[in-house]
mmCIF file of C-alpha atoms and ligand atoms in Angstrom:
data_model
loop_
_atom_site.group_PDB
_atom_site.id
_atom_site.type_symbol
_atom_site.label_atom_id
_atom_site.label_comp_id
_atom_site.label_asym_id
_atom_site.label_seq_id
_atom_site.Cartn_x
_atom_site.Cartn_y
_atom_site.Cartn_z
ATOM 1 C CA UNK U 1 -82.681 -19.133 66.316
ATOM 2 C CA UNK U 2 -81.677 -16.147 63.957
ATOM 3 C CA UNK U 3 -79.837 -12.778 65.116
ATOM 4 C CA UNK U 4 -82.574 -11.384 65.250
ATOM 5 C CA UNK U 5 -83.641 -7.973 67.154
ATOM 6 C CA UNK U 6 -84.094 -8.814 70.495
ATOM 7 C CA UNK U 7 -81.023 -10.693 70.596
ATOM 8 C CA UNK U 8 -79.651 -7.664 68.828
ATOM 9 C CA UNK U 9 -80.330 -5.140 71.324
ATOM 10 C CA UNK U 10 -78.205 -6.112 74.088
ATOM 11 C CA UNK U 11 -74.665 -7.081 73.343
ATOM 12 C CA UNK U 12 -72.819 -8.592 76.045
ATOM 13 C CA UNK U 13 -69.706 -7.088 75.025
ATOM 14 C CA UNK U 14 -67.999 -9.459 78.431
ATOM 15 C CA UNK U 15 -69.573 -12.654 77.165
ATOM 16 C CA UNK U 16 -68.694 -11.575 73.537
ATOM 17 C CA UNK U 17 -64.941 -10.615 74.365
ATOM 18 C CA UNK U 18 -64.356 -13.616 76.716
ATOM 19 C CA UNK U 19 -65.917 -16.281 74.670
ATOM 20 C CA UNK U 20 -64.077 -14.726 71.341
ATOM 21 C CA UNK U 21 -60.510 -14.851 73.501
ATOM 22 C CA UNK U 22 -61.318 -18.211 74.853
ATOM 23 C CA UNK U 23 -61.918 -19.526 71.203
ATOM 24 C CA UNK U 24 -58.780 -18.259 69.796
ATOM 25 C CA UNK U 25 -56.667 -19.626 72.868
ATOM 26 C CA UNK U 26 -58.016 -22.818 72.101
ATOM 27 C CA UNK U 27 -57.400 -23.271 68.569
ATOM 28 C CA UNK U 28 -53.840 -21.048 69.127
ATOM 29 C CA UNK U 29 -52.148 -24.324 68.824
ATOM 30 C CA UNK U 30 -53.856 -24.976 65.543
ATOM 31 C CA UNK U 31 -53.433 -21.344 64.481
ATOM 32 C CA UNK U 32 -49.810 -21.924 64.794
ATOM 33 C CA UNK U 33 -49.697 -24.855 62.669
ATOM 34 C CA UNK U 34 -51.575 -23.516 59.951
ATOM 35 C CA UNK U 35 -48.767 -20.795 59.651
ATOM 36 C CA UNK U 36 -46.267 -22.929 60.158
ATOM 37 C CA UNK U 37 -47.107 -24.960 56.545
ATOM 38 C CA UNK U 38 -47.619 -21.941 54.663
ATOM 39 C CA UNK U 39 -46.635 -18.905 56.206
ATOM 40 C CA UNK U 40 -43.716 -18.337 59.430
ATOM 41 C CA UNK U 41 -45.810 -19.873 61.930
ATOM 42 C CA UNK U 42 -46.779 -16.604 64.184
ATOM 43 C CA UNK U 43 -50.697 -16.524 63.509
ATOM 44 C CA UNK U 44 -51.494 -18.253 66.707
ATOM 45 C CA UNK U 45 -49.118 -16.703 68.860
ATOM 46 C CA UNK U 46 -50.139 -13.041 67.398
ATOM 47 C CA UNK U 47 -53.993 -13.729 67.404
ATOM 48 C CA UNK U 48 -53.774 -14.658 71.213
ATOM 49 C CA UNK U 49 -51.681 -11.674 72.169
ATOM 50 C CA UNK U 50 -53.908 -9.104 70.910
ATOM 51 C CA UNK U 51 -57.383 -11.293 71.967
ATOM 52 C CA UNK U 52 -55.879 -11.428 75.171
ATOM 53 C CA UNK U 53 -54.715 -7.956 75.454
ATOM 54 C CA UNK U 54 -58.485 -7.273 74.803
ATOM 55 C CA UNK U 55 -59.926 -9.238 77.277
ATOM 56 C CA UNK U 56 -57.207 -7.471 79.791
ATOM 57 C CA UNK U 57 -59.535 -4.228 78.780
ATOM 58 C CA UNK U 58 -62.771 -6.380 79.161
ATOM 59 C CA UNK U 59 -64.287 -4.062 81.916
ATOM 60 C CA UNK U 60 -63.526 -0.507 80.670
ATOM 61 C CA UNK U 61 -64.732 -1.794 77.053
ATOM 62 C CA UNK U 62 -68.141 -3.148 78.513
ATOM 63 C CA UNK U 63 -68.757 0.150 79.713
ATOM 64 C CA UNK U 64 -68.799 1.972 76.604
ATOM 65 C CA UNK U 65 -71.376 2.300 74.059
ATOM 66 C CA UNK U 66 -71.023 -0.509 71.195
ATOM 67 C CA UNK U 67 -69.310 1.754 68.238
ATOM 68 C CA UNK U 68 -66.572 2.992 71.148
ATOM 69 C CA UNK U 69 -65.789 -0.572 72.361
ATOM 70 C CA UNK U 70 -65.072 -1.783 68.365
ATOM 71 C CA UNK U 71 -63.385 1.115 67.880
ATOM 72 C CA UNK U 72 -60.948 0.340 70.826
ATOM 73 C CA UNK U 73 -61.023 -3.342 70.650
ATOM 74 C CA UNK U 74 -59.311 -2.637 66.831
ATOM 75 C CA UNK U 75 -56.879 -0.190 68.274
ATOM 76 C CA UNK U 76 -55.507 -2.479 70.848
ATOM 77 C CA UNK U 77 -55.240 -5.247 67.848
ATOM 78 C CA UNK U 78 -53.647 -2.936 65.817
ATOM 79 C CA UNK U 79 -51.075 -2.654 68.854
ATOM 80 C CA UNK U 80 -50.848 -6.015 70.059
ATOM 81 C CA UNK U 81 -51.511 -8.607 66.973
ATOM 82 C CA UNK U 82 -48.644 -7.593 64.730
ATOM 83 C CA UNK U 83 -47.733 -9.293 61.487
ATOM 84 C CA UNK U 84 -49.966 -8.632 58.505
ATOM 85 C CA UNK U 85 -53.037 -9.505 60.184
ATOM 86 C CA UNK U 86 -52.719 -7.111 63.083
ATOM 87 C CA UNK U 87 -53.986 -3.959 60.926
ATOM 88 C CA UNK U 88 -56.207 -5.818 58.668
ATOM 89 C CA UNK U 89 -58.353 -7.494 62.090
ATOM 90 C CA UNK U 90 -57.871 -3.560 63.157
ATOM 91 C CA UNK U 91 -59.597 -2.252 60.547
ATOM 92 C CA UNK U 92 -62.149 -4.512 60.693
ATOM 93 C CA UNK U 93 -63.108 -3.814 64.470
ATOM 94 C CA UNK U 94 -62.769 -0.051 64.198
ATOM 95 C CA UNK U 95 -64.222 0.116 60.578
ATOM 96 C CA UNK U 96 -67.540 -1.899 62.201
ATOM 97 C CA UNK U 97 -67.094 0.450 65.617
ATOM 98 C CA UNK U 98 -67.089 3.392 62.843
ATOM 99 C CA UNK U 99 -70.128 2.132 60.917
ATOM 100 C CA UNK U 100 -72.276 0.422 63.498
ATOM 101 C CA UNK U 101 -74.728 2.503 65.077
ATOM 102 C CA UNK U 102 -75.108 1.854 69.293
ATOM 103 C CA UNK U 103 -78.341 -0.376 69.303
ATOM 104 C CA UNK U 104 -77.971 -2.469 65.495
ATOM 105 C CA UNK U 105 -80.082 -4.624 63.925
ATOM 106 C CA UNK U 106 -79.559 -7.040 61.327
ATOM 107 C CA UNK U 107 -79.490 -4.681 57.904
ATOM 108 C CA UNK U 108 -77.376 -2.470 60.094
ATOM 109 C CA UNK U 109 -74.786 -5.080 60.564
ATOM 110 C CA UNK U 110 -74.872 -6.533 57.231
ATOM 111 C CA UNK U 111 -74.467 -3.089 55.738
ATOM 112 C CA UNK U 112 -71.306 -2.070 58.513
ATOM 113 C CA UNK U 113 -69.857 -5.708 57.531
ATOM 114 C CA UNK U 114 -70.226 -4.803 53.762
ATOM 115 C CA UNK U 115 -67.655 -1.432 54.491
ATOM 116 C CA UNK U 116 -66.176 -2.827 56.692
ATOM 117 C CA UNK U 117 -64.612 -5.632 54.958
ATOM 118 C CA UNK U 118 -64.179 -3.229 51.615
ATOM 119 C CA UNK U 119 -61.869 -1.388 54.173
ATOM 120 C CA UNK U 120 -59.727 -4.735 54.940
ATOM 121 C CA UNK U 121 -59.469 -5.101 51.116
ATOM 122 C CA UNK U 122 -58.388 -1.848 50.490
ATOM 123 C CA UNK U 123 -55.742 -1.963 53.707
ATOM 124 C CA UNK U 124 -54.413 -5.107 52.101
ATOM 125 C CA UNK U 125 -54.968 -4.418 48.458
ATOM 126 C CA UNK U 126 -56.764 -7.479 48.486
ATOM 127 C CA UNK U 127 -59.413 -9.255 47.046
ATOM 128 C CA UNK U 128 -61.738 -12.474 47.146
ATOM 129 C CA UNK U 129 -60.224 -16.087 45.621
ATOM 130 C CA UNK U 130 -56.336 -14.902 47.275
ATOM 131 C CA UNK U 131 -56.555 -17.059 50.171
ATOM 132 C CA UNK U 132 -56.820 -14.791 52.886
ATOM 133 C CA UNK U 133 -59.486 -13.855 55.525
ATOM 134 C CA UNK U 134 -61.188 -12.201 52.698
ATOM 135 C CA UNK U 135 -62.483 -15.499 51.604
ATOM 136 C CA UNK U 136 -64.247 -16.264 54.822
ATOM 137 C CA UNK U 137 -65.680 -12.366 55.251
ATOM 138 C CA UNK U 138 -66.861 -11.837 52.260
ATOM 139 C CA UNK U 139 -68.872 -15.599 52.685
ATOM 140 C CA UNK U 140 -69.910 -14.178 55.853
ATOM 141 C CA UNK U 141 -71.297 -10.772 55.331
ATOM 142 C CA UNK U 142 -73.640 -12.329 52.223
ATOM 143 C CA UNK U 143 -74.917 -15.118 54.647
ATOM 144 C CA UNK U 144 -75.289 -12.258 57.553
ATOM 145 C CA UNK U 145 -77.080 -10.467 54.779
ATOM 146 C CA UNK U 146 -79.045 -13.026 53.635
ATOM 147 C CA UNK U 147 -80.982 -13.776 56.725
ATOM 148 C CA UNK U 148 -79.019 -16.831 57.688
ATOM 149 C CA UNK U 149 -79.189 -18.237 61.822
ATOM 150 C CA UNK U 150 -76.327 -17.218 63.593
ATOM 151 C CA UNK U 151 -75.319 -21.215 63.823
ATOM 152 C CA UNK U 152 -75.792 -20.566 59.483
ATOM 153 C CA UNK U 153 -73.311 -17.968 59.560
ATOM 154 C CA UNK U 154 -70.871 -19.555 61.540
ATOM 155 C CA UNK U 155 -71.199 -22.658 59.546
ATOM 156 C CA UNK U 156 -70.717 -20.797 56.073
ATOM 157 C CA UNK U 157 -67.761 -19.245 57.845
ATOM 158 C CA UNK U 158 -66.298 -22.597 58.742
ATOM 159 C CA UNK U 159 -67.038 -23.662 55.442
ATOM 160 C CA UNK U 160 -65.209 -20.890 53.293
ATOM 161 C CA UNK U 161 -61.917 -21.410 55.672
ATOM 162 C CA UNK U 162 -61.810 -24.716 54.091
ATOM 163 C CA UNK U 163 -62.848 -23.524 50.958
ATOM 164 C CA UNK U 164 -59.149 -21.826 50.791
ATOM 165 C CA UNK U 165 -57.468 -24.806 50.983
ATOM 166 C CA UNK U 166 -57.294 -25.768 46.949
ATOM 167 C CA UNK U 167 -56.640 -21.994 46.692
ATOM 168 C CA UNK U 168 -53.077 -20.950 45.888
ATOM 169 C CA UNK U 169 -52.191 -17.415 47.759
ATOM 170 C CA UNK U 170 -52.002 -14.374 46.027
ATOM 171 C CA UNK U 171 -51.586 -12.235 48.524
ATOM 172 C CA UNK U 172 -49.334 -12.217 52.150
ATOM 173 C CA UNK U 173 -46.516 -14.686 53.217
ATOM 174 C CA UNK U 174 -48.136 -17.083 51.762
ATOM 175 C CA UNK U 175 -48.008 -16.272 47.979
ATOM 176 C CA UNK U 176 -44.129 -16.401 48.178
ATOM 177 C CA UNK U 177 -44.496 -20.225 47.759
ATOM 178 C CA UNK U 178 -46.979 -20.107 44.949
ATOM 179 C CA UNK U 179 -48.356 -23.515 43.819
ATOM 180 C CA UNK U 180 -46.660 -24.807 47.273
ATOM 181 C CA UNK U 181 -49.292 -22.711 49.255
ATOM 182 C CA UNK U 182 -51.909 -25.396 47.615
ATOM 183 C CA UNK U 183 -54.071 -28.016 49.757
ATOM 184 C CA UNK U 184 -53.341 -25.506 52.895
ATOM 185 C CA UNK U 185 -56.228 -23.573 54.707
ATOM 186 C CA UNK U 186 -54.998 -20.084 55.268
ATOM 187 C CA UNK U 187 -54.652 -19.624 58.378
ATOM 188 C CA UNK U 188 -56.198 -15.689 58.725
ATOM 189 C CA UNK U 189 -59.466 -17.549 56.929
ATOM 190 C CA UNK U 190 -59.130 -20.265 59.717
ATOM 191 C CA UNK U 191 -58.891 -17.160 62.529
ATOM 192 C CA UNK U 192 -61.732 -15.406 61.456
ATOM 193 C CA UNK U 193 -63.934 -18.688 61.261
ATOM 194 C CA UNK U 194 -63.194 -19.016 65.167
ATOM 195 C CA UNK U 195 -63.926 -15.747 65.607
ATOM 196 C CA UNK U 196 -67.340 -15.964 63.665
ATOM 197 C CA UNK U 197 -68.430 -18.990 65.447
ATOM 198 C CA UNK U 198 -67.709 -17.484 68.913
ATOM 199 C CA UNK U 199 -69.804 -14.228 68.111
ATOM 200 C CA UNK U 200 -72.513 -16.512 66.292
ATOM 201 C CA UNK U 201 -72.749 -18.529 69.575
ATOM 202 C CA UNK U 202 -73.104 -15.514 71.746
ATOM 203 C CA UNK U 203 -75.389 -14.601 70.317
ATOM 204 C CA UNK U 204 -77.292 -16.718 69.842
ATOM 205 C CA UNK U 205 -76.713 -18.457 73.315
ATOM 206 C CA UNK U 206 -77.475 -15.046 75.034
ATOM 207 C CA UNK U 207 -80.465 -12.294 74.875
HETATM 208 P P1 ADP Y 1 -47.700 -12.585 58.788
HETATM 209 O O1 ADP Y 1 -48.138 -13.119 57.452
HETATM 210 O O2 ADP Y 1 -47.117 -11.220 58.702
HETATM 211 O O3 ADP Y 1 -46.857 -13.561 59.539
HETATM 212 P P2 ADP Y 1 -50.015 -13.473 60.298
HETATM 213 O O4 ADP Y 1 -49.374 -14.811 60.262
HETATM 214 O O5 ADP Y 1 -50.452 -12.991 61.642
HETATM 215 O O6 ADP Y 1 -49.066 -12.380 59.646
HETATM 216 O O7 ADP Y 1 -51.299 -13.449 59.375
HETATM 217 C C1 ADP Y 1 -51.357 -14.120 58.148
HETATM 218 C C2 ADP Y 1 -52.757 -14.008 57.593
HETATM 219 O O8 ADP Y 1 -53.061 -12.659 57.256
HETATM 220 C C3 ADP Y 1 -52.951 -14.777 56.296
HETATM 221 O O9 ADP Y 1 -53.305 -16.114 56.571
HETATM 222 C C4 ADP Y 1 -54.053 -14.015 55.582
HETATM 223 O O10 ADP Y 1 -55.355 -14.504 55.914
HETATM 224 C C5 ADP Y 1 -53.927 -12.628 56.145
HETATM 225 N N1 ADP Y 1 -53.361 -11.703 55.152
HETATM 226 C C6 ADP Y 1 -52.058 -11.483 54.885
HETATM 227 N N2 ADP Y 1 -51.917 -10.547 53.932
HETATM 228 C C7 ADP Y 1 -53.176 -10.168 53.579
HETATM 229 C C8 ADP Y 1 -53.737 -9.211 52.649
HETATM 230 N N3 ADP Y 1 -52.949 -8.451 51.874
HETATM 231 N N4 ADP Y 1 -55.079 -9.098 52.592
HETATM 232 C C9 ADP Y 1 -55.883 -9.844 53.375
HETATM 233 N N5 ADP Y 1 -55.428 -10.738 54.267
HETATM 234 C C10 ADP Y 1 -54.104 -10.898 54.363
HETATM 235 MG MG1 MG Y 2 -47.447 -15.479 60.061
#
């Protein structure tokens, strides 16, 4: 199964919200912990907030054309999530709602994920090899770009969050306890993982 055109063409922006907010209320728990050995122990707790202030907007966003409903599913993070990784999963969602045209294929998305995530960097003056959620976009544009399955994807993206783990933090909360942030995943790497995986499964599962 790849992400390929047909399954491209009709986003189930319900299924897609629902299953996204279902997978970060499930792994909240683990979110949490994450944070709580390297960081203040919010990232669960701010992750579900704004996921489920999205799916509170799940009907008026599955009316609107694809670009509109990123570009308001980022807002409402940007509201809701708080912390550092409120803005930074913001600009994500409205960079992609900016970039994305209504019907996308696969070069289209690749190409909207390359910006896209250039615009998180910039936001956090970031880069790859911090230990951050950079780590796991970055993995995941290049696979999304490379052709890979949708179950590919999601398993690269798994794959980079616990790439970060030997990492020490250079940028966020985290890099205030230098070597100490060692043998930790990050837990914004370990958020957008979940998030891949539910979009790679959506899509995949649906068309
Ligand atoms: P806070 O650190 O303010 O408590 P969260 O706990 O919600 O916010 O989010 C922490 C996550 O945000 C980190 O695990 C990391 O992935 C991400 N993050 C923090 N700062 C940056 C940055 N400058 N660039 C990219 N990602 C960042
Ligand atoms: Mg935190």
């Amino acid at each position: 199964m790849t992400m390929e055109a047909a399954a491209m063409t009709k986003f189930d922006l319900t299924a897609l919200i629902t299953d996204v907010a279902d997978m970060i209320a499930a792994h909240a728990d683990e979110l949490t912990t994450l944070d709580q050995a390297i960081g203040d122990g919010d990232h669960g707790l701010n992750m579900k907030r704004g996921f489920e202030a999205v799916r509170a907007e799940t009907a008026a966003l599955a009316e609107k054309p694809l670009p509109e409903a990123l570009k308001a599913i980022g807002t409402k993070l940007v509201m809701t999530v708080g912390g550092a990784s409120g803005p930074l999963f913001g600009t994500l969602f409205m960079s992609l709602g900016k970039e994305l045209p209504a019907d996308p294929g696969r070069a289209d998305l690749a190409a909207a994920l390359a910006k896209s995530i250039d615009a998180v960097a910039a936001r956090g003056k970031s880069q790859a090899g911090q230990k951050t959620m950079l780590d796991v976009l970055y993995p995941v544009q290049a696979a999304v770009s490379a052709g890979k399955s949708a179950r590919e994807v999601a398993d690269a993206a798994d794959q980079a969050a616990e790439a970060t783990k030997p990492m020490k933090a250079i940028r966020g909360r985290a890099s205030f306890l230098g070597d100490r942030s060692i043998g930790h995943i990050d837990p914004g790497a370990r958020s957008t993982a979940l998030i891949v995986r539910a979009v790679a499964e959506t899509l995949e599962s649906g068309a």
